[in-house]
Amino acid sequence: MTTSTTEILFPSLDSEINLKFACYLKVLRLLFDQVSSTPNSVVSKRQIYYRDVTLFKKQAVINQCIDDIASSFGVSTETLGVVAAQKGLIYADLQYYYRDKLVNLEKNEGATLLPLISLESRHEDFRFISSCPEEIIIVEKESVFSKLCKEHGQKNKILITAKGFPDRLTKRFLYHLTQHYPEAKVVALVDSDVYGLMILKEYKYTPAIKITEFPKLPITVKDQFARKTISKLDELGHMNPSWYVSPCSRLEYGGTFLFDNANSLGHLDITCRDFNNMKSFLRTLLEFDHGSPDPEMKKVVRELQMGMFFFKKREMD
């Protein structure tokens, strides 16, 4: 959760400040109505955004307002009755207890939305009953995910897709799932283009999961670039550290490769915008690679470099 200290003087000659004040006031009103309504009822940030699209204009505005308000009150967004929207899908035979409540997922019911969990959930909130899966497969595209669901119906594998770039709920769920099943192989099936490789980075290399105490991690995240520590001042002026880790640092790069003979689809041309994004992304990866060499990182760097050299990309079929 990213928060900031903002001073707003109202009314103002600056129309943007007036608009920001109106947004905060509207969100406060909606949050008050939420916590005053039916006990234990929840609403997603997306639902709040749709209550006044004309005023908010962008989802990012709502996200920042809610995070700032929660931080100012010293509570989590869930305390205010706001939860992450369920975007990701899962296809699995999986049973577990989450905060003493049984969750039962069955493949014969088809793919379902990822079960709702708190973004502040901890390792001890979960108790998995099902045996360890052979493989946990993260899929970039929903179309490929649907195809794989038909192929892996009888296999002890778990399929997950965030339908593009992963949301916080999907990343949090994957983190807990892979921590509880350390023996399971975890593979990401992504396109050999800059967006697919950036999605892989979000899962494997981006420290996005806040944990309470790093030394007590069930499985130590050894990759330095897959974790970080941030210290913030509290109300008493003390520096309190927060630890962040990536959703799954042991994730392997799968999917398609630029020169994959098994892929029936041909190569596609990249645009100038793609090339510029690849150049910027490659620079970031090379900084990571210099600090902590990783064989999976080398695959990603190779795909980017070859794509830039041949001005081509390849998508999964």
CSV table of C-alpha atoms in Angstrom, one decimal:
chain,number,residue,atom,x,y,z
A,1,MET,CA,0.0,0.0,0.0
A,2,THR,CA,1.5,3.3,-1.1
A,3,THR,CA,0.6,6.3,1.0
A,4,SER,CA,1.5,10.0,0.9
A,5,THR,CA,1.1,13.1,3.0
A,6,THR,CA,-1.1,15.6,1.1
A,7,GLU,CA,-2.0,19.1,2.2
A,8,ILE,CA,-5.1,20.4,0.6
A,9,LEU,CA,-6.4,24.0,1.0
A,10,PHE,CA,-10.0,24.4,0.1
A,11,PRO,CA,-11.4,26.4,-1.6
A,12,SER,CA,-8.5,27.0,-4.0
A,13,LEU,CA,-7.9,28.8,-7.3
A,14,ASP,CA,-6.4,25.6,-8.5
A,15,SER,CA,-9.1,23.4,-10.0
A,16,GLU,CA,-7.1,20.2,-9.5
A,17,ILE,CA,-6.9,20.8,-5.7
A,18,ASN,CA,-10.6,21.5,-5.6
A,19,LEU,CA,-11.2,18.2,-7.5
A,20,LYS,CA,-8.9,16.3,-5.2
A,21,PHE,CA,-10.7,17.7,-2.2
A,22,ALA,CA,-14.1,16.6,-3.7
A,23,CYS,CA,-12.7,13.1,-4.3
A,24,TYR,CA,-11.5,12.7,-0.7
A,25,LEU,CA,-14.8,14.0,0.6
A,26,LYS,CA,-16.8,11.7,-1.6
A,27,VAL,CA,-14.7,8.7,-0.6
A,28,LEU,CA,-15.1,9.5,3.1
A,29,ARG,CA,-18.8,9.7,2.6
A,30,LEU,CA,-18.9,6.3,0.8
A,31,LEU,CA,-16.6,4.7,3.4
A,32,PHE,CA,-18.8,6.0,6.2
A,33,ASP,CA,-21.9,4.5,4.6
A,34,GLN,CA,-20.0,1.2,4.1
A,35,VAL,CA,-18.9,0.8,7.8
A,36,SER,CA,-22.3,2.0,9.0
A,37,SER,CA,-24.3,-0.5,6.9
A,38,THR,CA,-24.7,-4.2,7.3
A,39,PRO,CA,-22.0,-5.6,9.7
A,40,ASN,CA,-19.1,-7.4,8.0
A,41,SER,CA,-20.2,-6.3,4.5
A,42,VAL,CA,-17.4,-5.5,2.1
A,43,VAL,CA,-17.0,-3.5,-1.1
A,44,SER,CA,-14.2,-3.5,-3.6
A,45,LYS,CA,-12.3,-0.4,-4.8
A,46,ARG,CA,-13.6,-1.0,-8.2
A,47,GLN,CA,-17.2,-0.9,-6.9
A,48,ILE,CA,-16.5,2.4,-5.2
A,49,TYR,CA,-15.0,3.8,-8.4
A,50,TYR,CA,-18.2,3.0,-10.3
A,51,ARG,CA,-20.3,4.9,-7.8
A,52,ASP,CA,-19.1,8.2,-9.3
A,53,VAL,CA,-17.0,7.7,-12.4
A,54,THR,CA,-17.6,11.3,-13.5
A,55,LEU,CA,-15.9,12.6,-10.4
A,56,PHE,CA,-13.1,10.0,-10.0
A,57,LYS,CA,-12.2,9.7,-13.7
A,58,LYS,CA,-9.5,7.0,-13.0
A,59,GLN,CA,-9.3,3.9,-10.8
A,60,ALA,CA,-5.9,5.1,-9.6
A,61,VAL,CA,-7.5,8.1,-7.9
A,62,ILE,CA,-9.8,5.9,-5.8
A,63,ASN,CA,-6.9,3.6,-4.9
A,64,GLN,CA,-4.8,6.5,-3.6
A,65,CYS,CA,-7.7,8.1,-1.7
A,66,ILE,CA,-8.6,4.9,0.1
A,67,ASP,CA,-5.0,4.0,0.9
A,68,ASP,CA,-4.4,7.5,2.2
A,69,ILE,CA,-7.5,7.6,4.4
A,70,ALA,CA,-6.8,4.1,5.8
A,71,SER,CA,-3.2,5.2,6.6
A,72,SER,CA,-4.4,8.4,8.3
A,73,PHE,CA,-6.7,6.5,10.5
A,74,GLY,CA,-4.0,3.9,11.2
A,75,VAL,CA,-6.2,1.0,10.0
A,76,SER,CA,-6.1,-1.4,7.1
A,77,THR,CA,-8.4,-0.9,4.2
A,78,GLU,CA,-10.3,-4.1,5.2
A,79,THR,CA,-11.2,-2.4,8.5
A,80,LEU,CA,-13.0,0.2,6.4
A,81,GLY,CA,-14.9,-2.6,4.6
A,82,VAL,CA,-12.8,-2.3,1.4
A,83,VAL,CA,-11.3,-5.4,-0.1
A,84,ALA,CA,-9.4,-6.3,-3.3
A,85,ALA,CA,-11.6,-7.1,-6.3
A,86,GLN,CA,-11.5,-10.8,-7.4
A,87,LYS,CA,-9.9,-10.7,-10.9
A,88,GLY,CA,-7.9,-13.9,-11.1
A,89,LEU,CA,-9.2,-17.4,-11.9
A,90,ILE,CA,-8.1,-20.8,-10.5
A,91,TYR,CA,-8.7,-24.3,-11.7
A,92,ALA,CA,-7.8,-26.9,-9.1
A,93,ASP,CA,-8.9,-29.6,-6.7
A,94,LEU,CA,-7.9,-27.8,-3.6
A,95,GLN,CA,-9.1,-27.9,0.0
A,96,TYR,CA,-7.8,-25.6,2.8
A,97,TYR,CA,-8.9,-23.7,5.9
A,98,TYR,CA,-8.6,-19.9,5.8
A,99,ARG,CA,-9.1,-18.4,9.2
A,100,ASP,CA,-10.9,-21.6,10.4
A,101,LYS,CA,-13.3,-21.5,7.4
A,102,LEU,CA,-13.2,-24.4,5.0
A,103,VAL,CA,-12.6,-23.5,1.3
A,104,ASN,CA,-13.3,-26.3,-1.2
A,105,LEU,CA,-12.4,-25.9,-4.9
A,106,GLU,CA,-13.2,-28.7,-7.4
A,107,LYS,CA,-12.3,-29.0,-11.0
A,108,ASN,CA,-15.6,-30.5,-11.9
A,109,GLU,CA,-17.1,-27.1,-11.1
A,110,GLY,CA,-14.8,-25.5,-13.7
A,111,ALA,CA,-12.6,-22.4,-13.2
A,112,THR,CA,-13.6,-20.1,-10.5
A,113,LEU,CA,-12.6,-16.7,-9.1
A,114,LEU,CA,-9.8,-16.8,-6.7
A,115,PRO,CA,-11.2,-17.0,-3.2
A,116,LEU,CA,-11.3,-13.7,-1.3
A,117,ILE,CA,-8.5,-13.3,1.2
A,118,SER,CA,-7.2,-10.3,3.1
A,119,LEU,CA,-4.2,-8.5,1.6
A,120,GLU,CA,-2.9,-8.5,5.2
A,121,SER,CA,-3.3,-12.3,5.5
A,122,ARG,CA,-0.5,-14.3,7.2
A,123,HIS,CA,1.0,-17.7,6.8
A,124,GLU,CA,-0.7,-19.0,9.9
A,125,ASP,CA,-4.1,-18.0,8.5
A,126,PHE,CA,-4.0,-21.0,6.2
A,127,ARG,CA,-4.1,-24.7,6.7
A,128,PHE,CA,-4.0,-26.7,3.5
A,129,ILE,CA,-5.5,-30.2,3.5
A,130,SER,CA,-4.9,-31.3,-0.1
A,131,SER,CA,-1.8,-33.1,-1.1
A,132,CYS,CA,1.0,-31.2,-2.8
A,133,PRO,CA,0.3,-30.6,-6.5
A,134,GLU,CA,2.7,-31.8,-9.1
A,135,GLU,CA,2.8,-28.3,-10.6
A,136,ILE,CA,1.4,-24.9,-10.2
A,137,ILE,CA,1.0,-23.2,-13.5
A,138,ILE,CA,0.6,-19.4,-13.9
A,139,VAL,CA,-0.9,-18.5,-17.3
A,140,GLU,CA,-0.8,-15.0,-18.8
A,141,LYS,CA,-3.8,-15.3,-21.1
A,142,GLU,CA,-7.3,-16.4,-20.2
A,143,SER,CA,-7.7,-18.1,-23.7
A,144,VAL,CA,-4.6,-20.3,-23.1
A,145,PHE,CA,-5.8,-20.9,-19.5
A,146,SER,CA,-9.2,-22.2,-20.7
A,147,LYS,CA,-7.4,-24.5,-23.2
A,148,LEU,CA,-5.1,-25.9,-20.5
A,149,CYS,CA,-8.1,-26.5,-18.1
A,150,LYS,CA,-9.5,-29.0,-20.6
A,151,GLU,CA,-6.1,-30.7,-21.0
A,152,HIS,CA,-5.2,-30.9,-17.3
A,153,GLY,CA,-8.6,-31.9,-15.9
A,154,GLN,CA,-7.4,-35.3,-14.6
A,155,LYS,CA,-3.9,-34.2,-13.5
A,156,ASN,CA,-2.8,-33.1,-10.1
A,157,LYS,CA,-2.0,-29.5,-11.2
A,158,ILE,CA,-3.2,-26.1,-10.2
A,159,LEU,CA,-3.8,-23.5,-12.9
A,160,ILE,CA,-4.0,-19.8,-12.1
A,161,THR,CA,-4.5,-16.7,-14.4
A,162,ALA,CA,-4.8,-13.1,-13.6
A,163,LYS,CA,-5.9,-12.4,-17.1
A,164,GLY,CA,-2.9,-10.2,-17.8
A,165,PHE,CA,-0.9,-8.3,-15.3
A,166,PRO,CA,-1.5,-9.7,-11.8
A,167,ASP,CA,-3.6,-7.9,-9.2
A,168,ARG,CA,-2.7,-7.8,-5.6
A,169,LEU,CA,-5.1,-10.5,-4.6
A,170,THR,CA,-3.7,-12.9,-7.1
A,171,LYS,CA,-0.1,-12.2,-6.1
A,172,ARG,CA,-1.0,-12.6,-2.4
A,173,PHE,CA,-2.8,-15.9,-3.0
A,174,LEU,CA,0.0,-17.3,-5.1
A,175,TYR,CA,2.5,-16.3,-2.3
A,176,HIS,CA,0.6,-18.3,0.3
A,177,LEU,CA,0.0,-21.2,-2.0
A,178,THR,CA,3.6,-21.7,-3.0
A,179,GLN,CA,4.9,-21.1,0.6
A,180,HIS,CA,2.6,-24.0,1.8
A,181,TYR,CA,3.7,-26.3,-1.1
A,182,PRO,CA,7.5,-25.7,-1.3
A,183,GLU,CA,8.0,-29.0,-3.2
A,184,ALA,CA,5.7,-28.0,-6.1
A,185,LYS,CA,7.2,-26.9,-9.3
A,186,VAL,CA,5.9,-23.4,-10.3
A,187,VAL,CA,5.9,-22.3,-13.9
A,188,ALA,CA,4.7,-19.2,-15.7
A,189,LEU,CA,3.4,-19.6,-19.2
A,190,VAL,CA,3.8,-16.2,-21.0
A,191,ASP,CA,4.3,-14.8,-24.5
A,192,SER,CA,7.8,-14.0,-25.8
A,193,ASP,CA,7.1,-10.3,-25.9
A,194,VAL,CA,7.8,-7.4,-23.6
A,195,TYR,CA,4.4,-7.6,-21.9
A,196,GLY,CA,4.6,-11.3,-21.2
A,197,LEU,CA,8.1,-11.0,-19.8
A,198,MET,CA,7.0,-8.0,-17.6
A,199,ILE,CA,4.2,-10.1,-16.2
A,200,LEU,CA,6.7,-12.8,-15.3
A,201,LYS,CA,8.8,-10.2,-13.5
A,202,GLU,CA,5.8,-9.1,-11.5
A,203,TYR,CA,5.4,-12.6,-10.1
A,204,LYS,CA,9.0,-13.6,-9.7
A,205,TYR,CA,11.1,-10.4,-9.1
A,206,THR,CA,8.9,-7.6,-7.8
A,207,PRO,CA,8.7,-7.4,-4.0
A,208,ALA,CA,5.0,-6.7,-3.6
A,209,ILE,CA,4.0,-8.9,-0.6
A,210,LYS,CA,4.3,-7.2,2.7
A,211,ILE,CA,5.2,-9.6,5.6
A,212,THR,CA,5.3,-9.1,9.3
A,213,GLU,CA,8.8,-10.4,10.1
A,214,PHE,CA,11.3,-11.4,7.5
A,215,PRO,CA,13.4,-13.9,9.6
A,216,LYS,CA,10.2,-16.0,10.2
A,217,LEU,CA,9.5,-16.6,6.6
A,218,PRO,CA,8.6,-20.3,6.0
A,219,ILE,CA,10.9,-20.4,3.1
A,220,THR,CA,13.8,-17.8,2.9
A,221,VAL,CA,13.7,-15.7,-0.3
A,222,LYS,CA,17.4,-15.9,-1.2
A,223,ASP,CA,17.3,-13.6,-4.3
A,224,GLN,CA,18.2,-10.1,-3.1
A,225,PHE,CA,16.3,-8.5,-6.0
A,226,ALA,CA,13.1,-10.4,-4.9
A,227,ARG,CA,12.9,-8.8,-1.5
A,228,LYS,CA,13.3,-5.4,0.1
A,229,THR,CA,13.0,-3.6,3.4
A,230,ILE,CA,11.4,-0.2,4.0
A,231,SER,CA,11.5,1.7,7.2
A,232,LYS,CA,8.8,4.3,8.0
A,233,LEU,CA,8.2,6.7,10.8
A,234,ASP,CA,5.3,6.0,13.1
A,235,GLU,CA,3.2,8.5,15.1
A,236,LEU,CA,5.8,8.5,17.9
A,237,GLY,CA,8.7,9.1,15.6
A,238,HIS,CA,10.1,5.6,15.7
A,239,MET,CA,11.4,3.9,12.6
A,240,ASN,CA,9.5,0.7,11.9
A,241,PRO,CA,10.7,-1.7,9.3
A,242,SER,CA,8.4,-3.5,6.8
A,243,TRP,CA,9.6,-6.4,4.7
A,244,TYR,CA,8.4,-7.1,1.2
A,245,VAL,CA,9.0,-10.2,-0.9
A,246,SER,CA,8.0,-11.3,-4.4
A,247,PRO,CA,5.0,-13.6,-4.8
A,248,CYS,CA,7.1,-16.5,-6.0
A,249,SER,CA,10.9,-16.2,-6.4
A,250,ARG,CA,11.3,-19.9,-7.5
A,251,LEU,CA,9.0,-19.3,-10.5
A,252,GLU,CA,10.3,-20.8,-13.8
A,253,TYR,CA,10.0,-19.2,-17.2
A,254,GLY,CA,7.8,-21.3,-19.5
A,255,GLY,CA,5.3,-20.5,-22.3
A,256,THR,CA,6.7,-19.9,-25.7
A,257,PHE,CA,10.2,-18.8,-26.9
A,258,LEU,CA,11.0,-16.7,-29.9
A,259,PHE,CA,12.5,-19.7,-31.8
A,260,ASP,CA,10.2,-22.4,-30.5
A,261,ASN,CA,9.6,-25.0,-33.2
A,262,ALA,CA,6.7,-26.5,-31.2
A,263,ASN,CA,4.7,-23.2,-31.6
A,264,SER,CA,2.5,-23.3,-34.7
A,265,LEU,CA,2.0,-19.5,-34.7
A,266,GLY,CA,4.5,-17.5,-36.7
A,267,HIS,CA,6.4,-14.5,-35.6
A,268,LEU,CA,4.9,-11.0,-35.3
A,269,ASP,CA,6.6,-7.7,-35.9
A,270,ILE,CA,7.1,-5.5,-32.8
A,271,THR,CA,6.3,-1.8,-32.9
A,272,CYS,CA,8.6,1.2,-32.1
A,273,ARG,CA,6.7,1.5,-28.8
A,274,ASP,CA,7.4,-2.2,-28.1
A,275,PHE,CA,11.1,-1.7,-28.8
A,276,ASN,CA,11.3,1.3,-26.5
A,277,ASN,CA,9.6,-0.7,-23.7
A,278,MET,CA,11.9,-3.6,-24.3
A,279,LYS,CA,15.0,-1.4,-24.1
A,280,SER,CA,13.8,0.2,-20.8
A,281,PHE,CA,12.8,-3.2,-19.4
A,282,LEU,CA,16.1,-4.8,-20.5
A,283,ARG,CA,18.1,-2.1,-18.7
A,284,THR,CA,16.2,-2.9,-15.5
A,285,LEU,CA,16.8,-6.6,-15.8
A,286,LEU,CA,20.5,-6.1,-16.4
A,287,GLU,CA,20.7,-4.2,-13.1
A,288,PHE,CA,19.1,-7.1,-11.4
A,289,ASP,CA,21.2,-9.7,-13.1
A,290,HIS,CA,24.4,-7.8,-12.2
A,291,GLY,CA,23.5,-7.9,-8.5
A,292,SER,CA,22.4,-11.6,-8.3
A,293,PRO,CA,22.8,-13.9,-11.4
A,294,ASP,CA,19.8,-16.1,-11.9
A,295,PRO,CA,19.4,-18.7,-14.7
A,296,GLU,CA,15.7,-17.8,-15.2
A,297,MET,CA,16.7,-14.1,-15.5
A,298,LYS,CA,19.1,-15.1,-18.3
A,299,LYS,CA,16.3,-16.7,-20.3
A,300,VAL,CA,14.3,-13.5,-20.0
A,301,VAL,CA,17.2,-11.3,-21.0
A,302,ARG,CA,18.0,-13.6,-24.0
A,303,GLU,CA,14.4,-13.4,-25.2
A,304,LEU,CA,14.4,-9.6,-25.0
A,305,GLN,CA,17.7,-9.2,-26.8
A,306,MET,CA,16.7,-11.6,-29.6
A,307,GLY,CA,13.4,-9.9,-30.0
A,308,MET,CA,15.1,-6.5,-30.3
A,309,PHE,CA,17.7,-7.8,-32.7
A,310,PHE,CA,15.2,-9.4,-35.1
A,311,PHE,CA,12.3,-6.9,-34.4
A,312,LYS,CA,10.0,-9.9,-33.7
A,313,LYS,CA,7.9,-11.4,-31.0
A,314,ARG,CA,5.9,-14.6,-30.5
A,315,GLU,CA,2.7,-15.4,-28.8
A,316,MET,CA,1.5,-18.7,-27.3
A,317,ASP,CA,-0.9,-20.8,-29.4
